[in-house]
Coordinates of C-alpha atoms in Angstrom, one line a residue:
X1 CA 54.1 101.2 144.5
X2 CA 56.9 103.2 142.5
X3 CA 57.4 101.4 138.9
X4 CA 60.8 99.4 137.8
X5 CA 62.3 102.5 136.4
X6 CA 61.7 104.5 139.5
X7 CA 63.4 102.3 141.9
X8 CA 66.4 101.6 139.0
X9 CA 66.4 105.6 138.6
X10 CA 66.6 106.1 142.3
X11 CA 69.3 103.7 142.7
X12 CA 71.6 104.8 140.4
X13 CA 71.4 108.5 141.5
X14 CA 72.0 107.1 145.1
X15 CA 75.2 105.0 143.8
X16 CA 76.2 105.6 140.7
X17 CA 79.9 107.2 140.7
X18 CA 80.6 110.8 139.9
X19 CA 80.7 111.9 136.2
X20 CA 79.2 108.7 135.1
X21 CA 77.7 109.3 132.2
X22 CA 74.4 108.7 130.1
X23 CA 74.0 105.8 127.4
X24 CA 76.2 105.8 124.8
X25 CA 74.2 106.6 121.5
X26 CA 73.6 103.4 119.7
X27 CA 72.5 102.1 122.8
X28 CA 69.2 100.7 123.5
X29 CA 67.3 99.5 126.9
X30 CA 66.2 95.9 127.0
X31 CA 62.1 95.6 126.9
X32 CA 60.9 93.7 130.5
X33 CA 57.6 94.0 128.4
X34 CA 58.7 91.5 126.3
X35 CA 60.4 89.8 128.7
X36 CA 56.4 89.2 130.4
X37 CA 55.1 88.6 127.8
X38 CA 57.1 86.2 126.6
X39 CA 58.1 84.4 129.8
X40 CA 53.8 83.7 130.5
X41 CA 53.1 82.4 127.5
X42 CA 56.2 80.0 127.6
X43 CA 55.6 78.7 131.1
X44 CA 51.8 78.0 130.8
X45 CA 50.1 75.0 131.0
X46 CA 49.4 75.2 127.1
X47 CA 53.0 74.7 126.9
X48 CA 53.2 71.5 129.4
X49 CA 56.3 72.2 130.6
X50 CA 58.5 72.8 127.2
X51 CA 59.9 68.6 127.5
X52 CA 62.4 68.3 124.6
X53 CA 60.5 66.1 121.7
X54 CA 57.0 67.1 123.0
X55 CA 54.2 69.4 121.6
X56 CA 55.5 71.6 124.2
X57 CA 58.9 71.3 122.3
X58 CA 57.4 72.3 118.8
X59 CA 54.9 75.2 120.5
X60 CA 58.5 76.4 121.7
X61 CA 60.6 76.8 118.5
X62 CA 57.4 78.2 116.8
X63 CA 57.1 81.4 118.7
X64 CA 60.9 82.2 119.4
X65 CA 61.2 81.4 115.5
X66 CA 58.4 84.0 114.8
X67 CA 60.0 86.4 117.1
X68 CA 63.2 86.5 116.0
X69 CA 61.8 86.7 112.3
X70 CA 59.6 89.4 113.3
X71 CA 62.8 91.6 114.7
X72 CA 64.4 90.8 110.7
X73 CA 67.1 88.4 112.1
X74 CA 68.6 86.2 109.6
X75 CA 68.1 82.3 110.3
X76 CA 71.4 81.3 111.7
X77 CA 71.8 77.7 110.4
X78 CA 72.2 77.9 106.7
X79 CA 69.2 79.1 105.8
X80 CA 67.2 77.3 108.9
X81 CA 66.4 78.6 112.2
X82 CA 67.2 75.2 113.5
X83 CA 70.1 72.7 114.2
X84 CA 68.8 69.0 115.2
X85 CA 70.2 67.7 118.2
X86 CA 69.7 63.6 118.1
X87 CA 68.3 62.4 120.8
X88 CA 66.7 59.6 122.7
X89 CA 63.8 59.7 125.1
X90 CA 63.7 56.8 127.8
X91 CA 61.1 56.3 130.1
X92 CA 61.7 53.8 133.4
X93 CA 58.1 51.4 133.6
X94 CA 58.2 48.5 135.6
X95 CA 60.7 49.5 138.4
X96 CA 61.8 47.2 140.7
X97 CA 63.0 47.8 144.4
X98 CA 66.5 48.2 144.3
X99 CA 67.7 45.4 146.2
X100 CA 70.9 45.0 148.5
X101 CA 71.4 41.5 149.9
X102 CA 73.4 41.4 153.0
X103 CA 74.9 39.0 155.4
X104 CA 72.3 39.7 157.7
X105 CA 69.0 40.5 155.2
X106 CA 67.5 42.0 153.0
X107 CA 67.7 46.2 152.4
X108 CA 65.4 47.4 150.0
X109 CA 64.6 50.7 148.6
X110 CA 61.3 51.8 146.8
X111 CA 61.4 53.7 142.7
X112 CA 60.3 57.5 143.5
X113 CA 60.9 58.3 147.6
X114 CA 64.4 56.2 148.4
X115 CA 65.8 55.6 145.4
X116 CA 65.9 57.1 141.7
X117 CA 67.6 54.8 138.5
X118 CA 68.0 55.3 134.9
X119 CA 70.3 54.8 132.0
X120 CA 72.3 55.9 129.3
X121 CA 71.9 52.9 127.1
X122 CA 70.1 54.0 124.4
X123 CA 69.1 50.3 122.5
X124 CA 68.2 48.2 125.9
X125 CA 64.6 48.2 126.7
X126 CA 65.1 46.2 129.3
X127 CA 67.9 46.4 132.3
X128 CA 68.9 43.9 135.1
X129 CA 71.2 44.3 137.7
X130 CA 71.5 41.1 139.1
X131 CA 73.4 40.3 142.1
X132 CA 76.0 42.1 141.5
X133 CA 79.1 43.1 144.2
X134 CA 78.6 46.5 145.8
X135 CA 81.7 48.7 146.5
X136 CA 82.3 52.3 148.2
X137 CA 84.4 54.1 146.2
X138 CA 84.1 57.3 148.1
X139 CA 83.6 60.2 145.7
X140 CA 84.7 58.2 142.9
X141 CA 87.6 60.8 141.1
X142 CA 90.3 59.6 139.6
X143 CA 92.2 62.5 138.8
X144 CA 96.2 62.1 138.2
X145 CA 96.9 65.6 137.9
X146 CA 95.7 65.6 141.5
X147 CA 97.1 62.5 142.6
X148 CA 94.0 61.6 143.6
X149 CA 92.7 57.9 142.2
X150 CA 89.9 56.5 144.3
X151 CA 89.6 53.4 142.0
X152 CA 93.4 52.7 142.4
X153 CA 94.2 48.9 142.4
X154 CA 90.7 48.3 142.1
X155 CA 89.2 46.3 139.0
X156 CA 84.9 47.2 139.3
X157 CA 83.9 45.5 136.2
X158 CA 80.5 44.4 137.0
X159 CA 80.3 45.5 140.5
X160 CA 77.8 48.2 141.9
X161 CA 79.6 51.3 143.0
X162 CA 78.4 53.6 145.9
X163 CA 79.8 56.6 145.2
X164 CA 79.6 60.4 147.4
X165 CA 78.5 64.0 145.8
X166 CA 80.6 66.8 145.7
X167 CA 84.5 67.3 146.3
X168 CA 86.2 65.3 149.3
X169 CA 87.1 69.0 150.5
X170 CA 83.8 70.9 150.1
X171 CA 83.4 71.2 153.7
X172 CA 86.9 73.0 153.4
X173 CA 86.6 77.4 155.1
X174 CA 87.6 79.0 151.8
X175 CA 88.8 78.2 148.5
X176 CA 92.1 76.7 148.9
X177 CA 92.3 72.8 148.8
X178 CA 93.1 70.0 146.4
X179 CA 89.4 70.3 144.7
X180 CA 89.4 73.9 145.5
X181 CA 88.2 73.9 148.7
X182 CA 84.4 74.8 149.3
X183 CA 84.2 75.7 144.9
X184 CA 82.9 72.7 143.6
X185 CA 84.8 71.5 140.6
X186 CA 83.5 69.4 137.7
X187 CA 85.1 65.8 139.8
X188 CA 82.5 67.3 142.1
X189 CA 79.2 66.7 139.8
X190 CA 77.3 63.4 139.5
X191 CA 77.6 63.8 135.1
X192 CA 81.5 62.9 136.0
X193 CA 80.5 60.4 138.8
X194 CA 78.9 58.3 136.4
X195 CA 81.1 59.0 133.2
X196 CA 84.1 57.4 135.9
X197 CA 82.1 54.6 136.8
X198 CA 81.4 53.6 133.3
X199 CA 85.3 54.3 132.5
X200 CA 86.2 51.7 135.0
X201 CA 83.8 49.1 134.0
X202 CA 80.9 49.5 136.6
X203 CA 77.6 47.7 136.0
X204 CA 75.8 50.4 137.7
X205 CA 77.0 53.5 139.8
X206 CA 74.8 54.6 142.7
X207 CA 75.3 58.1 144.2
X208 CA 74.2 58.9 147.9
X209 CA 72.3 61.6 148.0
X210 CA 73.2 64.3 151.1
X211 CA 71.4 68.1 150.7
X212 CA 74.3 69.5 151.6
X213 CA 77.0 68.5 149.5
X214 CA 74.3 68.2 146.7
X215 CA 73.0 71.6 147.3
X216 CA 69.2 70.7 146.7
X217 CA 66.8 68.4 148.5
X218 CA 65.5 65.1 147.3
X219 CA 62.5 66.5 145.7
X220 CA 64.5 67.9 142.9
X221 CA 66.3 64.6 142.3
X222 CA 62.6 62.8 142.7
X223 CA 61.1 65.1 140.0
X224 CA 64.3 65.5 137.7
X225 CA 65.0 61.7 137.3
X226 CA 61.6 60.5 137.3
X227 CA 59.2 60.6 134.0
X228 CA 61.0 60.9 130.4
X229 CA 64.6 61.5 130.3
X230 CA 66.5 62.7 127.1
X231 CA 69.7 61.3 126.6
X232 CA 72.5 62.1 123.4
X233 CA 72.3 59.3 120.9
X234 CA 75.5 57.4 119.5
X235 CA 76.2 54.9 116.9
X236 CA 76.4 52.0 119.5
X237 CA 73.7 53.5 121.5
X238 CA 76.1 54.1 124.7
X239 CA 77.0 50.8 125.3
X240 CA 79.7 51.5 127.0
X241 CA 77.9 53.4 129.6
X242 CA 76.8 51.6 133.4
X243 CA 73.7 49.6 133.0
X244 CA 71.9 51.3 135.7
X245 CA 73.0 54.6 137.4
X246 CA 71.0 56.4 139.5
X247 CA 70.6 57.9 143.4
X248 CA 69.9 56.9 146.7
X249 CA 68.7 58.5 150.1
X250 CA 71.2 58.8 153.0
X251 CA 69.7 56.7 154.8
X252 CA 69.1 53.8 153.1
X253 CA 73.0 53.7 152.0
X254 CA 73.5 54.1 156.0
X255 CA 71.5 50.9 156.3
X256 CA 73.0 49.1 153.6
X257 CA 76.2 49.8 155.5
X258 CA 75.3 48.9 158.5
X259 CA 74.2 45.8 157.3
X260 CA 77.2 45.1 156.4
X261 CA 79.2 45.8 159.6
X262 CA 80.0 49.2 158.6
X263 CA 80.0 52.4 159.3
X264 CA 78.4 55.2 156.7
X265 CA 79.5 58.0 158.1
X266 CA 83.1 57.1 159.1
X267 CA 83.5 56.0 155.5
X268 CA 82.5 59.5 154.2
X269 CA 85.1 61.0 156.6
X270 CA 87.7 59.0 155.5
X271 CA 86.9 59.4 152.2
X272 CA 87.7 62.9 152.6
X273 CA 91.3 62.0 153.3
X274 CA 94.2 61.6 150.8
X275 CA 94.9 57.9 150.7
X276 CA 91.3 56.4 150.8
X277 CA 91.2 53.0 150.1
X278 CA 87.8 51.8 148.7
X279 CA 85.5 49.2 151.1
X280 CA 83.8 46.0 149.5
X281 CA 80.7 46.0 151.3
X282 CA 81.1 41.9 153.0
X283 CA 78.9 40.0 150.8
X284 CA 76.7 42.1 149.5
X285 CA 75.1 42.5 146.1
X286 CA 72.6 44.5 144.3
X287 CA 70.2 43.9 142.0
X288 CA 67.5 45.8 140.2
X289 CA 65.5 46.0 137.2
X290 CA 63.5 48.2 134.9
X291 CA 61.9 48.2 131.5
X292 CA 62.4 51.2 128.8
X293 CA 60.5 53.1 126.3
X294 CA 62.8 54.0 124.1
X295 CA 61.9 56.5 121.6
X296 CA 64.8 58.1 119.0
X297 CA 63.8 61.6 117.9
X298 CA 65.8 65.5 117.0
X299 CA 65.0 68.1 119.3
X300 CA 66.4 71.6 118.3
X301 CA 68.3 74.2 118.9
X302 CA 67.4 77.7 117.4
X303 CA 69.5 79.6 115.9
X304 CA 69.7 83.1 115.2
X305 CA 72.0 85.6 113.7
X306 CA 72.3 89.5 113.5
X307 CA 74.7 90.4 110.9
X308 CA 77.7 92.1 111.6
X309 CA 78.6 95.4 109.6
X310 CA 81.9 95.4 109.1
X311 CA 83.5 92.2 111.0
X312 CA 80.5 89.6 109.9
X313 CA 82.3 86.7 110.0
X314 CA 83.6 87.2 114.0
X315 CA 80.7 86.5 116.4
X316 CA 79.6 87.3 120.2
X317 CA 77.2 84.3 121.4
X318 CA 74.3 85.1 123.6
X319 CA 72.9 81.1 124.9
X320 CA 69.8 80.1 127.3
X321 CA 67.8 76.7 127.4
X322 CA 64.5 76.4 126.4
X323 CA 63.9 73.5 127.4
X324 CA 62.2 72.2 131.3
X325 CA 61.0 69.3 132.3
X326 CA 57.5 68.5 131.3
X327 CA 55.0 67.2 133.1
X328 CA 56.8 65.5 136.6
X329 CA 55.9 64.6 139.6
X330 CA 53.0 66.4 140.8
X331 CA 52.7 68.5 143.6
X332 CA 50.0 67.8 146.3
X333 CA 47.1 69.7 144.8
X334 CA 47.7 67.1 141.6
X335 CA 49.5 69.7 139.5
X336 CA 52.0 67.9 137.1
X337 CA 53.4 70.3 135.0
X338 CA 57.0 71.5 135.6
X339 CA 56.3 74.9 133.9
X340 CA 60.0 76.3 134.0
X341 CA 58.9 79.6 134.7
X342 CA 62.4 81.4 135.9
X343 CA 63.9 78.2 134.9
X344 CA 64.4 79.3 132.3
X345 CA 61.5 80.9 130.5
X346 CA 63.1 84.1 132.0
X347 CA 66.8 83.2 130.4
X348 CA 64.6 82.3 127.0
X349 CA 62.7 85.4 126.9
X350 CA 66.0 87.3 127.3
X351 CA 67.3 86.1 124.2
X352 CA 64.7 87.9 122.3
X353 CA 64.3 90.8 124.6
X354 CA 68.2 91.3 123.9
X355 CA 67.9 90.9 119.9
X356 CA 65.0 93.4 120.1
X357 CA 67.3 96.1 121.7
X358 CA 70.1 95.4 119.5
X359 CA 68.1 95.9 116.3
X360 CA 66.6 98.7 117.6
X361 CA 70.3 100.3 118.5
X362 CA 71.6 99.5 114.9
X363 CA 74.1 96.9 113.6
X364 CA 77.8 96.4 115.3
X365 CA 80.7 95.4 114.0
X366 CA 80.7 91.8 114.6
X367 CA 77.7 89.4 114.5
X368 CA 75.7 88.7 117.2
X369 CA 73.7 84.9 117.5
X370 CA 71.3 84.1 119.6
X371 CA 71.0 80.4 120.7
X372 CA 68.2 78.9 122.4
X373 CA 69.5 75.4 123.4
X374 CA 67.4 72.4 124.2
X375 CA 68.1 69.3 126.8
X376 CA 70.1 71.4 129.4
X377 CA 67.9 69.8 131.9
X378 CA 68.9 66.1 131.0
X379 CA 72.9 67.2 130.8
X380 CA 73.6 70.6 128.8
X381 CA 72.8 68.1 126.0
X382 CA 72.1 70.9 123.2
X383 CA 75.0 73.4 124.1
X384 CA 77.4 70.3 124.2
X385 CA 75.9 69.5 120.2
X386 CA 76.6 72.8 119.5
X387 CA 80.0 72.6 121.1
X388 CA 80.9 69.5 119.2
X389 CA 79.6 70.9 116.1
X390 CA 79.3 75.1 115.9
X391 CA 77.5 76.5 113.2
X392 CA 79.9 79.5 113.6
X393 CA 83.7 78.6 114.5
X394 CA 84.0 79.0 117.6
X395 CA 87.7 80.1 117.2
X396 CA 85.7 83.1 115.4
X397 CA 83.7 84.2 118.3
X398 CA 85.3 86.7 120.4
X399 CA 82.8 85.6 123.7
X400 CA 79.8 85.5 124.8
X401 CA 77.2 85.9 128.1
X402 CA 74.8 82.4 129.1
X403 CA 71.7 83.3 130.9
X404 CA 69.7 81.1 133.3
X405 CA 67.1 81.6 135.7
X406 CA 67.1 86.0 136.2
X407 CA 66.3 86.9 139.8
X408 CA 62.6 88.0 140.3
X409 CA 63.1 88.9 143.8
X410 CA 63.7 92.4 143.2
X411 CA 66.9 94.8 142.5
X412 CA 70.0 94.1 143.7
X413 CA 72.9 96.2 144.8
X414 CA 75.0 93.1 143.2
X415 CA 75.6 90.6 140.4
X416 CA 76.9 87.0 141.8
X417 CA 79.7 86.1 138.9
X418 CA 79.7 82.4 138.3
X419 CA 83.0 81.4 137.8
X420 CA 84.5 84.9 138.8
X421 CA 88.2 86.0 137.9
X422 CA 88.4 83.2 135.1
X423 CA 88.4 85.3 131.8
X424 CA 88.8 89.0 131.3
X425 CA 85.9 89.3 130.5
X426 CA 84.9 90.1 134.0
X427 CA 86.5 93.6 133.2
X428 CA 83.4 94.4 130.4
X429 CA 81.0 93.1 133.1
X430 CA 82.8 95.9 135.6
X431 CA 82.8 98.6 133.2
X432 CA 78.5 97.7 132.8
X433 CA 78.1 97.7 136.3
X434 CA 80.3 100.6 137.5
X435 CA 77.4 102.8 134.9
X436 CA 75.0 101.4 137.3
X437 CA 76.4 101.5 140.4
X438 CA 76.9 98.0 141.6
X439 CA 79.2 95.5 141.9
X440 CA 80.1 92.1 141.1
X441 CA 80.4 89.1 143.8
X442 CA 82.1 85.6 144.5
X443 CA 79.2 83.0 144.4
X444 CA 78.0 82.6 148.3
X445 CA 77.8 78.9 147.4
X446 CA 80.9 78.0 145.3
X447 CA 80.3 74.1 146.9
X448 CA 77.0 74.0 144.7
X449 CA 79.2 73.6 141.4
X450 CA 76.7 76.3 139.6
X451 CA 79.7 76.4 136.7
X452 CA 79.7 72.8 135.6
X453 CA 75.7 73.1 135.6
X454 CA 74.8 75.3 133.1
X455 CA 75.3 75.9 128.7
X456 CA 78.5 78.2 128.9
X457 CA 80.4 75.4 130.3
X458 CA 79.6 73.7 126.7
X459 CA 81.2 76.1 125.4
X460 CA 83.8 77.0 127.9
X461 CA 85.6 73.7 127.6
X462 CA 85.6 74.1 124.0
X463 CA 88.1 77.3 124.6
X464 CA 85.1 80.3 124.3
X465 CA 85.4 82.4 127.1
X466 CA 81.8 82.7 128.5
X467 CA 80.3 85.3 131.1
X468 CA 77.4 83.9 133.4
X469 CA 76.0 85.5 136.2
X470 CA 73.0 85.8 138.2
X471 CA 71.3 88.2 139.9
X472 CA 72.6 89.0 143.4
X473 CA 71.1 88.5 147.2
X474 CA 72.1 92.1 148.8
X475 CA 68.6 93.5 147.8
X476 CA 67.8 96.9 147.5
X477 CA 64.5 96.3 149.5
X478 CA 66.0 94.1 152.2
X479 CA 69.2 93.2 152.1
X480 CA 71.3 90.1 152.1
X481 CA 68.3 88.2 154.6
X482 CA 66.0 88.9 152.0
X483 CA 67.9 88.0 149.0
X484 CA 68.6 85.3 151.2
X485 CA 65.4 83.9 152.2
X486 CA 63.9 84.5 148.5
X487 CA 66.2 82.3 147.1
X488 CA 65.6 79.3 149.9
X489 CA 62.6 79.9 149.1
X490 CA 62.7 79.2 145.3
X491 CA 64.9 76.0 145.8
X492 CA 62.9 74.9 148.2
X493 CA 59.3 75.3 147.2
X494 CA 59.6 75.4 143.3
X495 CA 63.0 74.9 141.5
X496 CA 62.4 71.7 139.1
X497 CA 58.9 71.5 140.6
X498 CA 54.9 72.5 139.3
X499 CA 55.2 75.7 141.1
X500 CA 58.0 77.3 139.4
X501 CA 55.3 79.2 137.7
X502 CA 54.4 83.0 135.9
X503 CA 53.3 85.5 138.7
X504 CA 52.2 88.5 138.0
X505 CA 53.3 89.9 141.5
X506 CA 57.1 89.1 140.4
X507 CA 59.6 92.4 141.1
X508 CA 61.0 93.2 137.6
X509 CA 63.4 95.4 138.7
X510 CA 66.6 93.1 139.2
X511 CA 66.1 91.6 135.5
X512 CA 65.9 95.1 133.9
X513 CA 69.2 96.0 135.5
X514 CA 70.6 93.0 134.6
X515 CA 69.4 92.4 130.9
X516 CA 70.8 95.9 130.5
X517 CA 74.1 94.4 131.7
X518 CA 73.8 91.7 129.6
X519 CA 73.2 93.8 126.8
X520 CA 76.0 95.9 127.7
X521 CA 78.5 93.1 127.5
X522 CA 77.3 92.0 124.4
X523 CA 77.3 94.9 122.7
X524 CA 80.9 96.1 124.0
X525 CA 82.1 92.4 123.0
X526 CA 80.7 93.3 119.4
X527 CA 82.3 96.3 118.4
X528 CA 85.7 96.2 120.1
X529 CA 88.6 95.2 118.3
X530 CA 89.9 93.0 121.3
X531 CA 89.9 89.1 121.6
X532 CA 89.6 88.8 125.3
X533 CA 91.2 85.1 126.7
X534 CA 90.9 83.2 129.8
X535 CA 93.3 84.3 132.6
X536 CA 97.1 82.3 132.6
X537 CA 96.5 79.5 134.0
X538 CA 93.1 78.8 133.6
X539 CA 92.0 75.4 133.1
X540 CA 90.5 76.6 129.7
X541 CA 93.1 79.1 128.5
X542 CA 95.4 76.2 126.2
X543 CA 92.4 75.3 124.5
X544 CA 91.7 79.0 123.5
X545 CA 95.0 79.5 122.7
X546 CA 95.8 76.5 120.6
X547 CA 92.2 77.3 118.7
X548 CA 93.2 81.2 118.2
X549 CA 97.1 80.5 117.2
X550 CA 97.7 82.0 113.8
X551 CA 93.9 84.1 113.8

C-alpha cells in the first residue's frame, strides 16, 4: 500500500497547475503523526467520551495544556491556559410519557424511542407540563425582514407548540427562495425553534422530527438529548426559557393529528406556503413531567497564543471543540461511550498539529491563538462565551479557520466550503488549493444547515470572518460514490454514537492535504497586511464594519 505522501505526491504531479511552485521558505508541513497520536488517546475509553464537567473533561485540558506548553506557546488567558465557561449540567430522571389528550383518546409517547424532552431552566428540579393547549405553528419563524410571522395574531402563552425542522422551502431545486431555497438558514435550526417559542411565551415547544429536513436519523437525536446535558448559566437561571422543549417522532405527531381530525401531512404542506395560518389542535392538551439533577459547574476553554513578531497585538484564530458527548446511549453490544473520535478528536488534534508547524516555521507577523472550545455539542456553548467575552478583541483579529470532524475516507480531489462565497477569505483558501491542485465546492447538502452548527458561527455573528470547510466526497480512490457512501456511512453507523471510534485502518491522506490547507490559510492570514471583510451584503458584513470603523 503506497504511504500518505505517495498518494499526495502523485496527486499533485497529476494536477497541480504549470509552474506551481514549491513551499515558500518559512513554511512547514503539518505532522498526521501527531495528529494519531493525539486523536487515540483523546477518543479512548480512558477518556469516556470528553463530557464537559467530567474526568473526561479535566484528562482533556491536561494534555492539550501540556502540548501546547511543550511547543513554548504562551498561555493565552492572562497568564492561564484557561477561560471558564459557566455552566449547568441537567440530567432528565423520572420521565413521564408525554401525553396528548384528544377528543377521541389518549396518544402517548415513550422517553428514549418516540419522544426526547429537556430544558433550559437552570433552578427547576422538577418540570410539569400539565394539560396544556397544543398548537401547530408550522416551522415556527417569525422573521419580519422576510414577511414571514407564523405566530402572527396568535397569543401561545402556556400552550404546547408543534413546530417543523428546517426552512418551509428546503425542498426548493437550487438556492433561490425566501429561506434560500434548499441552504438551510439559521430560522431553519431547532436552537431558533425553541429560542421563538420561549419569545412568544410557550410552555413547551415540541419539534417533529423528519430525517430529511433534519438531515440525521433519530438515533442521533436519541443519543444527543438523552443522559447529561450542559446548558449556559444566567442570573435568573433561564427563566424565561419554555418549560419543556424537546422532539418527537413523525409518527406519533401524525397520530396526535389524526386524533384530532387533522391531517399531518397536509399541514406540513401548507405550512410551506406564504400565508400559513397556525391550527389549534380541537381539544387537545399535553402534559408531561420530569425531575432534574441539576448540577452548576465551569467547564473550559483553552487558550493558547503564539506571539506575533511585529503585529502582536492583531490575531488569526484557529477554533475546534473538545468536547463530545460522554457516555450515551449504548450500542447493542452494551458500549456506552460516545468516544468523539472524528467528532472532533480529529478537529482537536489539529489545533496542536497546526501550532507544532507554526513554531517549527518561525514567528509571523501577527499572533496566532489556538482555541479549544468546550459544550459545542449542547449548543456552540464555549465559542458563544468566547464570542460574548474574547480574550483578544475580536475587532483585532484579522480571521480565522474552525475545524470539525477532518474526512478519514481518504484524499480528495475537493474541499466542500461551508458557507462558500460569504467572505474573501475564500480567495486565501483558492490560492492554498490551486498549490495542490484541487478545488473548492458548494456544500452537496446546503438543506443540512452545517453553518449554523458549528464554533465559527460564534464568531461569525460577532463580525469575524471565519473559513470552515471539510474534506470533500470526489475521492481520489473512488470518486463521488465513494466519498458518497463513506460519509452515509459515518452518519449512519457512528456520528454522535459509541462507534465513532480510533481506527487504525483510517486513510490519512485527505487530513494531511487539508491540515496543510489549513495551515496555509492561517499562516497567509498572519503575515499579510490585509483585513479581509465579509462580501457586500452579507448578513455579517455591518457588524464587521461597524466593529473595524476607525481601526
Amino acid at each position: 500500500m503506497r504511504s500518505s505522501i505517495a498518494v499526495i505526491a502523485a496527486l499533485l504531479a497529476l494536477s497541480a497547475p504549470l509552474g506551481a511552485q514549491a513551499a515558500p521558505a518559512g513554511s512547514a508541513a503539518p505532522s498526521v503523526d501527531t495528529m494519531k497520536r493525539l486523536v487515540k488517546e483523546l477518543s479512548s475509553d480512558a477518556f469516556e467520551g470528553r463530557a464537559p464537567g467530567t474526568a473526561g473533561e479535566e484528562k482533556t485540558l491536561a494534555l492539550l495544556s501540556a502540548e501546547f506548553a511543550k511547543l513554548g506557546l504562551k498561555p493565552g488567558n492572562n497568564g492561564s491556559w484557561f477561560q471558564d465557561v459557566p455552566l449547568v449540567e441537567i440530567t432528565a430522571k423520572n420521565v413521564s410519557p408525554l401525553t396528548f389528550r384528544t377528543g377521541k383518546g389518549t396518544v402517548s409517547a415513550a422517553y428514549g424511542p418516540e419522544m426526547v424532552i429537556a430544558t433550559y431552566r437552570t433552578t427547576q428540579p422538577h418540570i410539569e407540563v400539565k394539560d396544556s393547549p397544543v398548537v401547530f405553528v408550522g416551522y415556527g419563524i417569525n422573521a419580519p425582514e422576510k414577511g414571514w410571522n407564523d405566530y402572527a395574531g396568535l397569543d401561545v402563552r402556556g400552550k404546547t407548540v408543534v413546530i417543523l425542522v428546517n426552512d418551509p422551502d428546503y425542498e426548493t431545486a437550487g438556492l433561490s427562495g425566501p429561506f434560500n431555497g434548499r441552504a438551510m438558514t439559521y430560522y431553519g435550526r431547532w436552537t431558533y425553534k425553541y429560542e421563538e417559542a420561549a419569545r412568544q411565551g410557550a410552555a413547551a415547544a415540541i419539534i417533529v422530527h423528519d430525517t430529511v429536513p433534519a438531515a440525521y436519523g433519530w438515533n442521533v437525536v436519541q443519543s444527543s438529548w438523552t443522559g447529561a446535558q450542559h446548558v449556559a448559566d444566567s442570573a435568573d437561571g433561564n427563566a424565561g426559557q419554555s418549560a419543556a422543549i424537546g422532539w418527537i417522532q413523525k409518527d406519533k405527531a401524525a397520530a396526535l393529528f389524526a386524533d384530532s381530525g387533522l391531517n399531518l401531512d397536509q399541514l406540513m404542506a401548507a405550512a410551506k406556503r406564504p400565508g400559513f395560518k397556525t391550527v389549534p389542535l380541537p381539544g387537545a392538551t399535553a402534559s408531561v413531567s420530569f425531575e432534574n439533577d441539576l448540577r452548576k459547574h465551569s467547564s473550559k476553554n483553552v487558550v493558547a497564543l503564539l506571539p506575533g513578531k511585529t503585529r502582536p497585538d492583531e490575531y488569526v484564530l484557529y477554533s475546534a471543540h473538545w468536547d463530545h458527548l460522554g457516555h450515551c446511549e449504548a450500542a447493542p453490544d452494551g458500549d456506552d461511550i460516545c468516544n468523539g473520535a472524528v467528532d472532533n478528536a480529529t478537529g482537536t488534534a489539529a489545533l496542536v498539529a497546526l501550532a507544532q508547524a507554526n513554531v517549527k516555521a518561525g514567528p509571523t507577523d501577527r499572533s496566532q491563538v489556538f482555541l479549544a472550545v468546550t459544550g459545542e455539542e449542547s449548543g456552540l456553548l464555549g465559542s458563544a462565551y468566547y464570542g460574548d467575552h474574547p480574550v483578544f478583541p475580536l475587532r483585532q483579529a484579522v480571521g480565522g479557520v474552525n475545524m470539525d470532524a477532518l474526512s478519514v475516507a481518504g484524499l480528495a480531489k475537493n474541499v466542500v466550503v461551508i458557507g462558500k462565497g460569504k467572505s474573501q477569505l475564500d480567495a486565501y483558501l483558492d490560492r492554498a488549493l490551486a498549490a495542490q491542485g484541487r478545488v473548492a465546492s458548494l456544500e452537496p447538502t446546503p438543506e443540512k444547515g452545517f453553518y449554523y452548527r458549528s464554533d465559527h458561527f460564534s464568531f461569525a455573528k460577532h463580525g469575524l470572518p471565519m473559513l470552515y470547510f471539510e474534506g470533500g466526497q470526489d475521492l481520489v480512490k473512488g470518486g463521488e460514490a465513494a466519498g458518497e457512501a463513506a460519509a452515509k456511512d459515518y452518519e449512519e453507523h457512528r456520528y454522535h454514537g459509541p462507534k465513532d471510534e480510533y481506527d487504525p485502518n483510517w486513510d490519512w491522506a485527505g487530513v494531511q492535504a487539508d491540515l496543510k490547507l489549513y495551515y496555509d490559510v492561517g499562516r497567509a492570514l498572519a503575515n499579510t497586511t490585509e483585513w479581509p471583510n465579509w462580501v457586500e451584503g452579507d448578513e455579517f458584513r455591518a457588524i464587521r464594519d461597524k466593529d473595524r470603523a476607525g481601526k
